[in-house]
CSV table of C-alpha atoms in Angstrom, one decimal:
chain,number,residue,atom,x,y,z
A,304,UNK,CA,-4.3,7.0,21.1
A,305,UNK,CA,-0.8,8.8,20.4
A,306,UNK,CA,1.4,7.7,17.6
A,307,UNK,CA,5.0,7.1,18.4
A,308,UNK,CA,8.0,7.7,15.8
A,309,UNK,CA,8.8,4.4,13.8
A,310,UNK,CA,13.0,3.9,12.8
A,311,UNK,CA,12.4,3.6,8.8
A,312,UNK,CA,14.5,1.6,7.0
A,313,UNK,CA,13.7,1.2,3.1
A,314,UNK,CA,15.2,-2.1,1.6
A,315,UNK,CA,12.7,-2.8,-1.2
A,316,UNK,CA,9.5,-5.1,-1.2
A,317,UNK,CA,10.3,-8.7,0.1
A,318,UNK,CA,9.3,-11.3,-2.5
A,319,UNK,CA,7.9,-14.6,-1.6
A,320,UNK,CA,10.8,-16.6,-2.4
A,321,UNK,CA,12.8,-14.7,0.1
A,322,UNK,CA,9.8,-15.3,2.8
A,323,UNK,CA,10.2,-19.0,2.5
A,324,UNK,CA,13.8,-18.8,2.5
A,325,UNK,CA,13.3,-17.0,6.0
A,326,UNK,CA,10.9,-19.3,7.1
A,327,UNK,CA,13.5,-22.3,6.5
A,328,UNK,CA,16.0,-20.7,8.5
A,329,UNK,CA,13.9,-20.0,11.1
A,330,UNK,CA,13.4,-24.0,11.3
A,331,UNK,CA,16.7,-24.6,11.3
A,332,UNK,CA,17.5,-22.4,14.5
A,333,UNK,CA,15.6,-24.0,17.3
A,334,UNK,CA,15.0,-22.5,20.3
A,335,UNK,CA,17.3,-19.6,21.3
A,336,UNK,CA,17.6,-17.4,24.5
A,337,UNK,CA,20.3,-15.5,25.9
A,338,UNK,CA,19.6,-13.4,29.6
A,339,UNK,CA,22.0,-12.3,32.1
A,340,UNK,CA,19.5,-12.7,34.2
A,341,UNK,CA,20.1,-16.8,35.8
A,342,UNK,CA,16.5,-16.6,36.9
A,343,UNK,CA,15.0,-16.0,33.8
A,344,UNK,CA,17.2,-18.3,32.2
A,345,UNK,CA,16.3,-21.2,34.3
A,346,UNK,CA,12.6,-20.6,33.6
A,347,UNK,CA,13.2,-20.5,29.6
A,348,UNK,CA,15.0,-24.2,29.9
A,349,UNK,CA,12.2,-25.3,31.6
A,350,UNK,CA,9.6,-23.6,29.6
A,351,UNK,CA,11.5,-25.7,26.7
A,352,UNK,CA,11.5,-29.1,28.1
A,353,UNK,CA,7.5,-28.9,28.9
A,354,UNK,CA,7.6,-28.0,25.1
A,355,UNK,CA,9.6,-30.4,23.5
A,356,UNK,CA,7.9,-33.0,26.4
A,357,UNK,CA,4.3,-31.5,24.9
A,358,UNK,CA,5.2,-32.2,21.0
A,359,UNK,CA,6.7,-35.7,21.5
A,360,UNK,CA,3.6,-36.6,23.6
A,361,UNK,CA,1.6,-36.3,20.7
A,362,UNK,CA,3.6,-38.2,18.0
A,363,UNK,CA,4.4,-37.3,14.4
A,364,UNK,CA,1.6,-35.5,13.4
A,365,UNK,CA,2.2,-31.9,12.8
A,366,UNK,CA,1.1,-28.7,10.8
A,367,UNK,CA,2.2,-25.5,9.3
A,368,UNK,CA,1.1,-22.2,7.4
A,369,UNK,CA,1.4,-23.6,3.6
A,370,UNK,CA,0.1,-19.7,2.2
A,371,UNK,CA,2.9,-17.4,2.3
A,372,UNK,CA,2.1,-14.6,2.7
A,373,UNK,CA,-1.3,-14.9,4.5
A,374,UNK,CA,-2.6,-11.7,3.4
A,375,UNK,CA,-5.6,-10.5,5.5
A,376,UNK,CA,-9.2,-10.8,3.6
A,377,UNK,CA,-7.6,-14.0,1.2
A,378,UNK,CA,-7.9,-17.4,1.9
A,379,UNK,CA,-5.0,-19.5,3.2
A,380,UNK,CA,-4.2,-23.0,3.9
A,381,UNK,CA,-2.9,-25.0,6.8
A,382,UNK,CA,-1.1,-28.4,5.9
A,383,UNK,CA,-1.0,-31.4,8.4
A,384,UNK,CA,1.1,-34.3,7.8
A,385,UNK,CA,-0.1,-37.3,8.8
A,386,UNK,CA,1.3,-40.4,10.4
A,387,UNK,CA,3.1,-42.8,8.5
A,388,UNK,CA,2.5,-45.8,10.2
A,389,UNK,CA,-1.8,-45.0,10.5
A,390,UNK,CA,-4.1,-46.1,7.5
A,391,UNK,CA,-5.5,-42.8,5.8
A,392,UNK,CA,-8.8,-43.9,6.4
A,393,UNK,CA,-8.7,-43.1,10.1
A,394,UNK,CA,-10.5,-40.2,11.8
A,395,UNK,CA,-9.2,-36.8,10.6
A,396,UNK,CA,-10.1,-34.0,12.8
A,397,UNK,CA,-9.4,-30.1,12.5
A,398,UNK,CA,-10.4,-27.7,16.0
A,399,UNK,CA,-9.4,-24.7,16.7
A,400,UNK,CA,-9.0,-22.5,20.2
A,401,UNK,CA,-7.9,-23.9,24.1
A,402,UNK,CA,-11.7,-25.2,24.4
A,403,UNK,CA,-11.4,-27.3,21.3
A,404,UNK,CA,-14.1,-25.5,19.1
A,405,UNK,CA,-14.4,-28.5,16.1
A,406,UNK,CA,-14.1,-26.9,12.9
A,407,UNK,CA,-13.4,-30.1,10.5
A,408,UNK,CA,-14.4,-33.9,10.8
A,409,UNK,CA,-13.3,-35.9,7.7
A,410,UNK,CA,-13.9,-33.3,5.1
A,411,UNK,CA,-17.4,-32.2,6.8
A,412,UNK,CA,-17.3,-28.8,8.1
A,413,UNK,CA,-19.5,-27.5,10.4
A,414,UNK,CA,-19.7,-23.8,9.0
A,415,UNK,CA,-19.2,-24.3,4.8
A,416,UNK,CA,-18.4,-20.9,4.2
A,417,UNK,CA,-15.6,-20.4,6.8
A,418,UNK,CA,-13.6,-23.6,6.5
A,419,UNK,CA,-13.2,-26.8,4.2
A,420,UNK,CA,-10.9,-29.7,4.5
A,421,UNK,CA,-9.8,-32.1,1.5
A,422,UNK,CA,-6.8,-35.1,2.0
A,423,UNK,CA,-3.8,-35.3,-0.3
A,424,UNK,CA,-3.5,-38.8,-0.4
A,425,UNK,CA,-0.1,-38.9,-2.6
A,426,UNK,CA,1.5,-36.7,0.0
A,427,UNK,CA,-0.6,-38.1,3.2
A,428,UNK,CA,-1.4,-34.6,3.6
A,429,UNK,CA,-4.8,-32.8,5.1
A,430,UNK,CA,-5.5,-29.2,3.8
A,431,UNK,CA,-7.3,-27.2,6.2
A,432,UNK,CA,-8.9,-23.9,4.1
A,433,UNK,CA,-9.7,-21.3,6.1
A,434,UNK,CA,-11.6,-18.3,3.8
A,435,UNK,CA,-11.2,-14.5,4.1
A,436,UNK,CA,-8.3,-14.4,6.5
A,437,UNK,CA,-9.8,-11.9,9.8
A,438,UNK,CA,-8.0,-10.7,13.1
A,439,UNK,CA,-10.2,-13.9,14.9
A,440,UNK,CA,-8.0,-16.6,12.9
A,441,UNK,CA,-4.5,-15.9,14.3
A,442,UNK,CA,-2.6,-15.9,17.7
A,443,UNK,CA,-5.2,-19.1,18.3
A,444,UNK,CA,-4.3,-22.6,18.6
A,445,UNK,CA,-5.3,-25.4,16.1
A,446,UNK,CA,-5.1,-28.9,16.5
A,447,UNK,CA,-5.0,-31.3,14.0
A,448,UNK,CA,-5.8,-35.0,14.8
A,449,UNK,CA,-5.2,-38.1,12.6
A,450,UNK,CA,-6.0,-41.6,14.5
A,451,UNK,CA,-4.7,-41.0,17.8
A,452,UNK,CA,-2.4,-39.0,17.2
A,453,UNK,CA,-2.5,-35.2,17.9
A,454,UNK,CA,-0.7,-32.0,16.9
A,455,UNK,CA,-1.7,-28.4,18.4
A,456,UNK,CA,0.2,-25.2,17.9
A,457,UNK,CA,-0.2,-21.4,18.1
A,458,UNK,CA,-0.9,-19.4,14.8
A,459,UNK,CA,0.9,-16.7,15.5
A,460,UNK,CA,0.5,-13.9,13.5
A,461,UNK,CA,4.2,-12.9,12.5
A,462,UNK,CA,5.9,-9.7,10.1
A,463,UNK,CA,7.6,-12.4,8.3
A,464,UNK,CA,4.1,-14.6,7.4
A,465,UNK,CA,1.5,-12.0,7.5
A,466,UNK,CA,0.0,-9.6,5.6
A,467,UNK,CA,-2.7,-6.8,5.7
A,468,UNK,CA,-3.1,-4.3,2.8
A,469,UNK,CA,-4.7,-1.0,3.3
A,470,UNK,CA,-7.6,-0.6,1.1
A,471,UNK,CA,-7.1,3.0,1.1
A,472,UNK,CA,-4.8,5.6,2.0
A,473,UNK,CA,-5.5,9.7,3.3
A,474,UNK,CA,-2.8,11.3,1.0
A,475,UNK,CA,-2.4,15.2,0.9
A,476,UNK,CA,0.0,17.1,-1.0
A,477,UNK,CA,1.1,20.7,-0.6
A,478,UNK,CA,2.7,23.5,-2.0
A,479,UNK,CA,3.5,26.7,0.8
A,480,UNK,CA,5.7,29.0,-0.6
A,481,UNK,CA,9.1,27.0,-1.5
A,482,UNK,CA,8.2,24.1,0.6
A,483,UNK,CA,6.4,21.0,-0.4
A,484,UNK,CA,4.1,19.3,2.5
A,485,UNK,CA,3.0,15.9,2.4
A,486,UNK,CA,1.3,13.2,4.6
A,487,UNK,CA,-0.8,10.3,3.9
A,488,UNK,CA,-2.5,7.9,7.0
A,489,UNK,CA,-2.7,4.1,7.0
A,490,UNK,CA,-5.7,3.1,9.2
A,491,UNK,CA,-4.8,-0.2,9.6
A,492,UNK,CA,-1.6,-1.6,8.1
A,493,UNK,CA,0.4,-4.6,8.8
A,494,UNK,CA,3.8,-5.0,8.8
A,495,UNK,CA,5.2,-1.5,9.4
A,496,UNK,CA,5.4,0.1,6.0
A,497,UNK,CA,8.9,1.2,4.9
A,498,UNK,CA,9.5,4.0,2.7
A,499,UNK,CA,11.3,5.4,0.4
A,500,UNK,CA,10.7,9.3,-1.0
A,501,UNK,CA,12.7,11.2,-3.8
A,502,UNK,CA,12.1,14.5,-5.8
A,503,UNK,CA,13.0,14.9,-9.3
A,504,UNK,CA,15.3,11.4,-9.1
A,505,UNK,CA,16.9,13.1,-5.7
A,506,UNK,CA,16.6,10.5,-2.2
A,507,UNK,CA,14.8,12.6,0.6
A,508,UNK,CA,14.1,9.5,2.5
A,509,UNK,CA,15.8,10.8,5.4
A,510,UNK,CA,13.5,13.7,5.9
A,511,UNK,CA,10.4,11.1,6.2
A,512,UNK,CA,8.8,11.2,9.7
A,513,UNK,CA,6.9,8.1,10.3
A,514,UNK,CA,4.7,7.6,13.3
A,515,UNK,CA,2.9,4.5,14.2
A,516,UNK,CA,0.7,2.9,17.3
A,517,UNK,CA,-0.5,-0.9,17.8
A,518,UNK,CA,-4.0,-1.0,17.3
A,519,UNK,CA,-5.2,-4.9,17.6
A,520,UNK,CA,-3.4,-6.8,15.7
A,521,UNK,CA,-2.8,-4.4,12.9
A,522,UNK,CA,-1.2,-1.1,12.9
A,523,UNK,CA,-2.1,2.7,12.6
A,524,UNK,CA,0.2,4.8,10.5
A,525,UNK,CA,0.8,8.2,9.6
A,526,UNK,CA,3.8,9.4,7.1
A,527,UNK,CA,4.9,12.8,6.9
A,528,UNK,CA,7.4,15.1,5.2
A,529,UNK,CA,8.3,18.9,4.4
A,530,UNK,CA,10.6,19.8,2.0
A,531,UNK,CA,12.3,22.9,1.3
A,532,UNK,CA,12.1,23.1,-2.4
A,533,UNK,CA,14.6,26.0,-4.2
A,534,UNK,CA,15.0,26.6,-7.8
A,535,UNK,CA,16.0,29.2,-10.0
A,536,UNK,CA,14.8,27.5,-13.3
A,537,UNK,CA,11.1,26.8,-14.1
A,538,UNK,CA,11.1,22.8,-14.0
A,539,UNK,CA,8.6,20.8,-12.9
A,540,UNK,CA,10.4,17.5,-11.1
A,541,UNK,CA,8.0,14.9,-9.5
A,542,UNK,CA,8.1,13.9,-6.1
A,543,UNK,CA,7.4,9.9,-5.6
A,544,UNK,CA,6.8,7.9,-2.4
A,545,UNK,CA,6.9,3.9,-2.6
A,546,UNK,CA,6.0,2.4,0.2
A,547,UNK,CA,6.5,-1.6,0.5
A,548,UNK,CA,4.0,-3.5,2.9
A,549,UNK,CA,5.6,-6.7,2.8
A,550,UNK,CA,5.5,-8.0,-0.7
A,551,UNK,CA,3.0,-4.9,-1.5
A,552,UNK,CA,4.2,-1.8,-3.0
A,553,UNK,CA,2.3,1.5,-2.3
A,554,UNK,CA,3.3,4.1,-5.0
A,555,UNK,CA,1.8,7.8,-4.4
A,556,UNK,CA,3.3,10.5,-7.4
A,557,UNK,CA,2.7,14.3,-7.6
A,558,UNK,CA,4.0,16.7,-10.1
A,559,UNK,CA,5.6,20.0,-8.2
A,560,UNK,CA,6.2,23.5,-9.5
A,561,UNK,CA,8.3,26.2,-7.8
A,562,UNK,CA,8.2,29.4,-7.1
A,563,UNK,CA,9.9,30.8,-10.6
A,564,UNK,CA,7.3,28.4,-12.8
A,565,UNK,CA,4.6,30.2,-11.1
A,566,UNK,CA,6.0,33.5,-11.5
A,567,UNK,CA,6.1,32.8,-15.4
A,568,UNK,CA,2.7,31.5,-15.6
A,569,UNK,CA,1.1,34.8,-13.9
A,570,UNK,CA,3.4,36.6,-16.2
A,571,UNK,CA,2.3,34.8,-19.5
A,572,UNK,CA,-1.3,35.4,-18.8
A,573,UNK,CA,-1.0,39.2,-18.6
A,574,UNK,CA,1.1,38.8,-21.9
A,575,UNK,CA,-1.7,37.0,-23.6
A,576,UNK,CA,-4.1,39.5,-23.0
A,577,UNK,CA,-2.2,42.6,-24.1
A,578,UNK,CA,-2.0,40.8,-27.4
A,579,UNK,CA,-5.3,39.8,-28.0
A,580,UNK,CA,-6.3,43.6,-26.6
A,581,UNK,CA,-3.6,44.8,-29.8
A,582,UNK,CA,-5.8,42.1,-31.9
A,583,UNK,CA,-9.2,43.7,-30.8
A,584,UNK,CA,-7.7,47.7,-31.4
A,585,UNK,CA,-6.6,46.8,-34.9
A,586,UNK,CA,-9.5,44.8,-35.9
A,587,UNK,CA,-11.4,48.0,-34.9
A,588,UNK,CA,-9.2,49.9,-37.3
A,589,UNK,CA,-9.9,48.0,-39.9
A,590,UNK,CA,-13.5,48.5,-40.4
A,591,UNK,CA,-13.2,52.2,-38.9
A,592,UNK,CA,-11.2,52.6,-42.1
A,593,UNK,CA,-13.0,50.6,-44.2
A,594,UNK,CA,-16.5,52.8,-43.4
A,595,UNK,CA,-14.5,55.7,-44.0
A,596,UNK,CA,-13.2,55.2,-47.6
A,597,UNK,CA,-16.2,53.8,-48.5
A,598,UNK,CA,-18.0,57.3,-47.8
A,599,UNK,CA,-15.0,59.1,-49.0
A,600,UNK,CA,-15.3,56.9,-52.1
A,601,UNK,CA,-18.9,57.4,-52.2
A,602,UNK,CA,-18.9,61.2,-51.9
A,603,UNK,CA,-16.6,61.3,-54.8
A,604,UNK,CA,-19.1,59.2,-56.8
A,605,UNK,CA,-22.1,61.3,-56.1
A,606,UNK,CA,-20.2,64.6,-56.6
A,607,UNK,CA,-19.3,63.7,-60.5
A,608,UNK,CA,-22.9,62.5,-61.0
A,609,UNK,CA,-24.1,65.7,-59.3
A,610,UNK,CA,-21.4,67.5,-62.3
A,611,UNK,CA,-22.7,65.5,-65.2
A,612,UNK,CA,-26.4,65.9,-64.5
A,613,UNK,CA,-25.7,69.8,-64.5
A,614,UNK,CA,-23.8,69.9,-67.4
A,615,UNK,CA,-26.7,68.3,-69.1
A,616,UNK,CA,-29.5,70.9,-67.7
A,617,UNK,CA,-27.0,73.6,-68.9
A,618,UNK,CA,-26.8,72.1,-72.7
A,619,UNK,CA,-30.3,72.4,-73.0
């Protein structure tokens, strides 16, 4: 499985309020399609009027995504709005999949630790939970049913709703000579990570090469750079990579040296050594000296005593 090279454009981490901004425009666009092609035009009209014939055939139920983002591995929530002219004590109903697997019946679930269902009565509202978000849950339909009336619809798993954090990341960082190497691998990643690299405060996000393949539903990633890093003054500048995964901001940092700092380090050590060498020399000296005037001094001692005690024998 090759990776192919992924346009990068870095524009900061979206936050949620801009998400449900999106999502409101979205709603407010409809269906668009523009083709040169008459044939495939023709075919998109019709696929919309079997649509819009489909979604009026079932009345005035409906449901949406309520958790924005879905993040992968969190719980979300899927709101239907019920009828307005059927009594809330009706039969409520929750399936998922073409062959109408039944996940919900009136708040009774038939796997507890999966999915749950509770009814907002002030806002004539049925909350479907569904726990740990997985790649099973999306590009499915679900259908949510209230009386007779019946609502079913795709969730599809878009960049602008979905979310799936790497729990880990394969970063290496490099020094060659006067060039600074870096990657770092995303397993599985979802949306495509955008970028942004600097050095010492400087933008190098052009030089990022970012490769990517579909794997599933989620993405494999691998980001790369070389820099070629000159100076002529020991400074150590830091090199920073912030990567946003939709709202989620990836932050690697490493601390570079060039080839001068390095230079100056193997120079200080020698430099070190040669003094405490001087310290060791003198030290030995010291006491070299010290032995010597003490026998010096002793000698002189001894040699008077020596005198006295013969002028002594010599008086007697």
């Amino acid at each position: 499985m090759s990776l192919f090279e992924t346009k990068n454009v870095y524009k900061g981490c979206r936050t949620k309020k801009e998400i449900q901004q999106a999502r409101k425009g979205d709603s407010r666009m409809g269906f668009e399609h523009t083709d040169k092609n008459r044939l495939a035009s023709f075919q998109a009209i019709c696929l919309l009027f079997i649509l819009l014939h489909i979604d009026l055939s079932y009345g005035s139920v409906s449901w949406s995504l309520a958790t924005t983002p879905a993040v992968f591995g969190k719980d979300i929530e899927l709101h239907c709005n019920l009828d307005d002219n059927t009594t809330l004590t009706n039969h409520r109903h929750w399936s998922k999949g073409d062959n109408v697997n039944v996940l919900v019946v009136n708040g009774k679930t038939v796997n507890d630790t999966k999915y749950s269902e509770k009814l907002d009565k002030a806002k004539r509202t049925s909350i479907l939970t569904i726990t740990s978000l997985e790649p099973g849950d999306v590009n499915v339909p679900y259908t949510c049913q209230h009386g007779f009336h019946t609502y079913k619809k795709v969730l599809n798993m878009t960049v602008e709703n979905f979310e799936y954090h790497p729990s880990s990341n394969n970063a290496i960082f490099k020094q060659v000579d006067d060039h600074i190497l870096f990657s770092m691998k995303f397993e599985k990643v979802f949306p495509l990570p955008a970028c942004r690299a600097s050095i010492g405060g400087k933008n190098i996000t052009q030089l990022l090469n970012i490769s990517s393949v579909r794997n599933h539903v989620f993405y494999k990633v691998e980001v790369s750079l070389k820099y070629h890093h000159i100076s002529k003054k020991c400074i150590h500048r830091p090199f920073e990579l912030d990567c946003c995964v939709g709202t989620k901001t990836i932050k690697q940092r490493f601390e570079t040296a060039n080839d001068v700092c390095i230079e100056i380090d193997h120079q200080a050590k020698p430099g070190v050594q040669e003094q405490e060498k001087d310290q060791t020399l003198g030290l030995v000296g010291l006491a070299v000296f010290v032995v010597f005037a003490g026998v010096f001094v002793g000698g002189f001692i001894l040699g008077i005593i020596i005198k006295e005690c013969n002028k002594c024998r010599g008086l007697r």
